[in-house]
Tab-separated table of C-alpha atoms in Angstrom:
chain	number	residue	atom	x	y	z
L	1	UNK	CA	121.021	104.769	85.978
L	2	UNK	CA	118.433	105.423	88.649
L	3	UNK	CA	118.643	103.082	91.615
L	4	UNK	CA	115.318	101.308	92.148
L	5	UNK	CA	114.020	101.486	95.650
L	6	UNK	CA	111.371	98.964	97.110
L	7	UNK	CA	108.600	99.066	98.166
L	8	UNK	CA	107.059	102.109	96.569
L	9	UNK	CA	104.736	102.886	99.523
L	10	UNK	CA	104.354	101.147	103.175
L	11	UNK	CA	101.801	101.671	105.616
L	12	UNK	CA	102.494	101.160	109.273
L	13	UNK	CA	100.951	101.680	112.874
L	14	UNK	CA	103.111	103.324	115.454
L	15	UNK	CA	105.548	100.919	116.843
L	16	UNK	CA	106.073	98.437	113.960
L	17	UNK	CA	109.259	98.058	112.049
L	18	UNK	CA	109.703	98.418	108.372
L	19	UNK	CA	112.615	97.730	105.894
L	20	UNK	CA	113.213	99.998	102.553
L	21	UNK	CA	115.613	98.628	99.959
L	22	UNK	CA	117.945	100.306	97.340
L	23	UNK	CA	119.261	98.611	94.612
L	24	UNK	CA	121.640	99.545	92.048
L	25	UNK	CA	123.027	98.191	88.478
L	26	UNK	CA	126.499	99.878	88.778
L	27	UNK	CA	129.229	99.598	91.088
L	28	UNK	CA	128.848	101.952	94.111
L	29	UNK	CA	131.218	104.153	96.197
L	30	UNK	CA	128.571	105.453	98.627
L	31	UNK	CA	125.007	105.442	99.634
L	32	UNK	CA	122.988	108.185	101.015
L	33	UNK	CA	119.650	108.174	102.740
L	34	UNK	CA	117.217	111.292	102.799
L	35	UNK	CA	114.005	111.426	104.356
L	36	UNK	CA	111.496	114.217	102.991
L	37	UNK	CA	108.379	115.564	104.588
L	38	UNK	CA	105.369	116.915	102.095
L	39	UNK	CA	106.597	120.377	100.857
L	40	UNK	CA	109.891	120.507	102.491
L	41	UNK	CA	113.246	119.777	101.393
L	42	UNK	CA	114.952	116.496	102.035
L	43	UNK	CA	116.835	116.044	105.306
L	44	UNK	CA	119.980	113.900	105.188
L	45	UNK	CA	119.593	110.634	107.357
L	46	UNK	CA	122.955	108.915	106.897
L	47	UNK	CA	125.593	107.716	104.334
L	48	UNK	CA	127.150	104.688	103.965
L	49	UNK	CA	130.635	103.778	102.418
L	50	UNK	CA	131.997	100.917	100.410
L	51	UNK	CA	133.345	98.581	102.510
L	52	UNK	CA	130.049	96.618	103.435
L	53	UNK	CA	129.220	98.863	106.533
L	54	UNK	CA	126.417	99.279	108.792
L	55	UNK	CA	125.350	102.482	110.604
L	56	UNK	CA	122.422	103.439	112.800
L	57	UNK	CA	121.233	105.954	115.126
L	58	UNK	CA	118.358	105.991	117.565
L	59	UNK	CA	115.848	103.621	115.892
L	60	UNK	CA	116.768	104.083	112.328
L	61	UNK	CA	119.915	102.025	110.898
L	62	UNK	CA	121.095	101.113	107.462
L	63	UNK	CA	123.511	98.513	105.876
L	64	UNK	CA	125.326	98.709	102.473
L	65	UNK	CA	126.260	95.567	100.733
L	66	UNK	CA	128.943	96.748	98.285
L	67	UNK	CA	129.148	93.159	96.167
L	68	UNK	CA	125.366	93.536	95.579
L	69	UNK	CA	125.516	97.171	95.353
L	70	UNK	CA	122.302	97.243	97.526
L	71	UNK	CA	121.653	99.201	100.713
L	72	UNK	CA	118.615	98.710	103.206
L	73	UNK	CA	117.250	101.405	105.466
L	74	UNK	CA	115.837	99.632	108.866
L	75	UNK	CA	113.317	101.936	110.712
L	76	UNK	CA	112.350	99.978	114.090
L	77	UNK	CA	109.607	101.048	116.476
L	78	UNK	CA	108.336	103.474	113.792
L	79	UNK	CA	106.955	106.824	115.310
L	80	UNK	CA	104.283	109.207	113.776
L	81	UNK	CA	107.369	111.526	113.071
L	82	UNK	CA	108.966	108.774	110.815
L	83	UNK	CA	106.097	109.580	107.923
L	84	UNK	CA	107.475	110.856	104.706
L	85	UNK	CA	109.128	109.856	101.625
L	86	UNK	CA	112.382	108.252	101.778
L	87	UNK	CA	115.038	108.554	99.110
L	88	UNK	CA	118.279	106.750	98.471
L	89	UNK	CA	120.962	108.596	96.457
L	90	UNK	CA	123.856	106.736	95.085
L	91	UNK	CA	127.491	107.739	93.969
L	92	UNK	CA	129.121	105.646	91.539
L	93	UNK	CA	132.520	104.279	92.189
L	94	UNK	CA	133.756	105.753	88.829
L	95	UNK	CA	135.986	109.005	88.637
L	96	UNK	CA	133.143	110.709	86.700
L	97	UNK	CA	130.391	110.238	89.374
L	98	UNK	CA	132.491	111.786	92.067
L	99	UNK	CA	130.251	113.705	94.580
L	100	UNK	CA	127.322	113.111	92.377
L	101	UNK	CA	124.129	111.535	93.288
L	102	UNK	CA	121.833	109.861	91.502
L	103	UNK	CA	118.407	109.250	93.361
L	104	UNK	CA	115.725	106.541	93.587
L	105	UNK	CA	112.181	107.300	92.780
L	106	UNK	CA	111.393	107.227	96.496
L	107	UNK	CA	109.365	105.093	98.945
L	108	UNK	CA	106.289	106.779	100.857
L	109	UNK	CA	106.182	105.658	104.550
L	110	UNK	CA	102.992	106.416	106.407
L	111	UNK	CA	102.801	105.731	110.263
L	112	UNK	CA	99.343	105.644	111.797
L	113	UNK	CA	98.536	106.028	115.438
P	1	UNK	CA	127.152	126.345	111.797
P	2	UNK	CA	126.610	125.891	108.090
P	3	UNK	CA	123.036	127.356	106.619
P	4	UNK	CA	122.038	127.316	103.346
P	5	UNK	CA	119.428	129.895	101.777
P	6	UNK	CA	117.463	129.877	98.911
P	7	UNK	CA	115.176	132.712	97.209
P	8	UNK	CA	112.366	133.296	96.092
P	9	UNK	CA	110.555	130.562	98.037
P	10	UNK	CA	107.605	130.539	95.498
P	11	UNK	CA	107.406	131.924	92.023
P	12	UNK	CA	104.730	131.937	89.287
P	13	UNK	CA	106.099	132.908	85.686
P	14	UNK	CA	104.903	133.064	82.308
P	15	UNK	CA	105.961	130.822	79.673
P	16	UNK	CA	109.047	132.574	77.781
P	17	UNK	CA	109.772	134.692	80.592
P	18	UNK	CA	113.502	134.730	82.162
P	19	UNK	CA	114.331	133.022	85.397
P	20	UNK	CA	116.878	133.676	88.126
P	21	UNK	CA	117.255	131.556	91.308
P	22	UNK	CA	119.732	132.228	93.901
P	23	UNK	CA	121.323	130.147	96.552
P	24	UNK	CA	123.760	131.113	99.378
P	25	UNK	CA	125.763	129.136	101.788
P	26	UNK	CA	127.063	130.366	104.983
P	27	UNK	CA	129.525	129.102	107.391
P	28	UNK	CA	131.746	126.845	105.254
P	29	UNK	CA	134.086	127.516	102.280
P	30	UNK	CA	134.758	125.778	99.025
P	31	UNK	CA	131.541	123.572	99.107
P	32	UNK	CA	130.403	121.517	96.442
P	33	UNK	CA	127.162	123.209	95.457
P	34	UNK	CA	124.092	121.434	93.478
P	35	UNK	CA	120.971	122.278	91.901
P	36	UNK	CA	118.265	119.725	91.592
P	37	UNK	CA	114.708	119.787	90.315
P	38	UNK	CA	111.851	117.683	91.435
P	39	UNK	CA	108.645	117.173	89.644
P	40	UNK	CA	105.292	116.985	91.971
P	41	UNK	CA	105.415	113.274	93.500
P	42	UNK	CA	108.689	112.476	91.679
P	43	UNK	CA	112.499	111.884	92.941
P	44	UNK	CA	115.279	114.270	92.581
P	45	UNK	CA	116.960	115.126	89.280
P	46	UNK	CA	120.517	116.447	89.428
P	47	UNK	CA	120.679	119.702	86.953
P	48	UNK	CA	124.067	121.059	87.752
P	49	UNK	CA	127.074	120.586	89.954
P	50	UNK	CA	129.915	122.771	90.813
P	51	UNK	CA	133.262	122.252	92.794
P	52	UNK	CA	134.309	125.861	92.429
P	53	UNK	CA	134.010	129.190	91.326
P	54	UNK	CA	133.276	128.967	87.574
P	55	UNK	CA	133.279	125.477	87.449
P	56	UNK	CA	129.699	124.161	86.546
P	57	UNK	CA	129.002	120.567	85.231
P	58	UNK	CA	125.485	120.449	83.518
P	59	UNK	CA	123.773	116.941	83.774
P	60	UNK	CA	120.746	117.499	81.866
P	61	UNK	CA	120.709	119.248	78.253
P	62	UNK	CA	117.941	121.814	78.572
P	63	UNK	CA	117.296	125.588	78.356
P	64	UNK	CA	118.606	126.130	82.182
P	65	UNK	CA	122.007	127.264	83.058
P	66	UNK	CA	124.304	127.885	86.209
P	67	UNK	CA	126.705	129.968	87.294
P	68	UNK	CA	128.864	130.171	90.620
P	69	UNK	CA	130.270	133.941	90.507
P	70	UNK	CA	131.293	133.651	94.499
P	71	UNK	CA	132.665	130.889	96.443
P	72	UNK	CA	129.201	130.307	98.097
P	73	UNK	CA	126.731	131.605	95.647
P	74	UNK	CA	125.175	129.586	93.312
P	75	UNK	CA	122.745	131.017	90.608
P	76	UNK	CA	120.064	128.919	88.446
P	77	UNK	CA	118.858	130.873	85.242
P	78	UNK	CA	116.885	130.523	82.125
P	79	UNK	CA	116.462	132.995	79.624
P	80	UNK	CA	113.091	131.731	78.274
P	81	UNK	CA	110.874	129.500	80.510
P	82	UNK	CA	108.877	126.410	79.067
P	83	UNK	CA	105.934	124.524	81.071
P	84	UNK	CA	108.113	121.661	81.596
P	85	UNK	CA	110.464	123.777	83.784
P	86	UNK	CA	107.756	123.983	86.610
P	87	UNK	CA	108.979	122.021	89.687
P	88	UNK	CA	110.647	122.299	93.069
P	89	UNK	CA	114.127	123.569	92.521
P	90	UNK	CA	116.489	122.729	95.425
P	91	UNK	CA	119.983	123.629	95.937
P	92	UNK	CA	122.468	121.454	97.985
P	93	UNK	CA	125.973	121.908	99.332
P	94	UNK	CA	128.409	119.183	100.579
P	95	UNK	CA	131.735	119.578	102.402
P	96	UNK	CA	133.542	117.582	99.348
P	97	UNK	CA	132.481	114.118	98.438
P	98	UNK	CA	129.962	113.443	101.433
P	99	UNK	CA	126.539	113.969	102.714
P	100	UNK	CA	124.427	116.798	100.911
P	101	UNK	CA	122.289	119.275	102.704
P	102	UNK	CA	119.695	120.899	100.887
P	103	UNK	CA	118.078	124.124	101.006
P	104	UNK	CA	114.469	125.233	101.595
P	105	UNK	CA	113.807	125.311	98.026
P	106	UNK	CA	111.940	126.983	95.372
P	107	UNK	CA	108.697	126.131	93.866
P	108	UNK	CA	108.405	127.247	90.361
P	109	UNK	CA	105.176	127.330	88.377
P	110	UNK	CA	105.231	128.312	84.778
P	111	UNK	CA	102.120	129.370	83.504
């Protein structure tokens, strides 16, 4: 089943913060985050494995709550280059889900000067 | 470093015509390979998944097929295209169970 992302869209001014959420109804092994610019392929941002970890680099970080099957992506002090559509991809904990991702519907992030 | 190639970049095909999209990966061996389709303004739908030569898992029943004739080559085919096959086709590779890296994609329009 497809994970649910929220919000569907968010508009920011440069320097503002944003949080994008990803929620699944099934037990997860991992959550992946990608950013896609218009007309381009998705670009990998980070992966979080079960165990309730948090990761980050530069001003983008993410958390994974294994018990709630939820992940959040945090973008701080947003830059114009952060604009794009953000997708979470989830890998189920079951053996049949090995290596296979189910993607959310995406969150459109727009950063204005 | 690893790179992934897809061709063609764009394709316009009439309904009922055949299709062949190719994806190759360089700089790695025995990668997991994936074909996704993305309809306009939508998310990514997994079509096929391969963990090795000749090993293909089909995720969505449809008129498409995939083959992996070599370790780093993945081909998506159709004998007869439908209008609903239009979309952005993305190939991705992964070093096993981990992050996936996408190719530049093929934009297919079926007329």
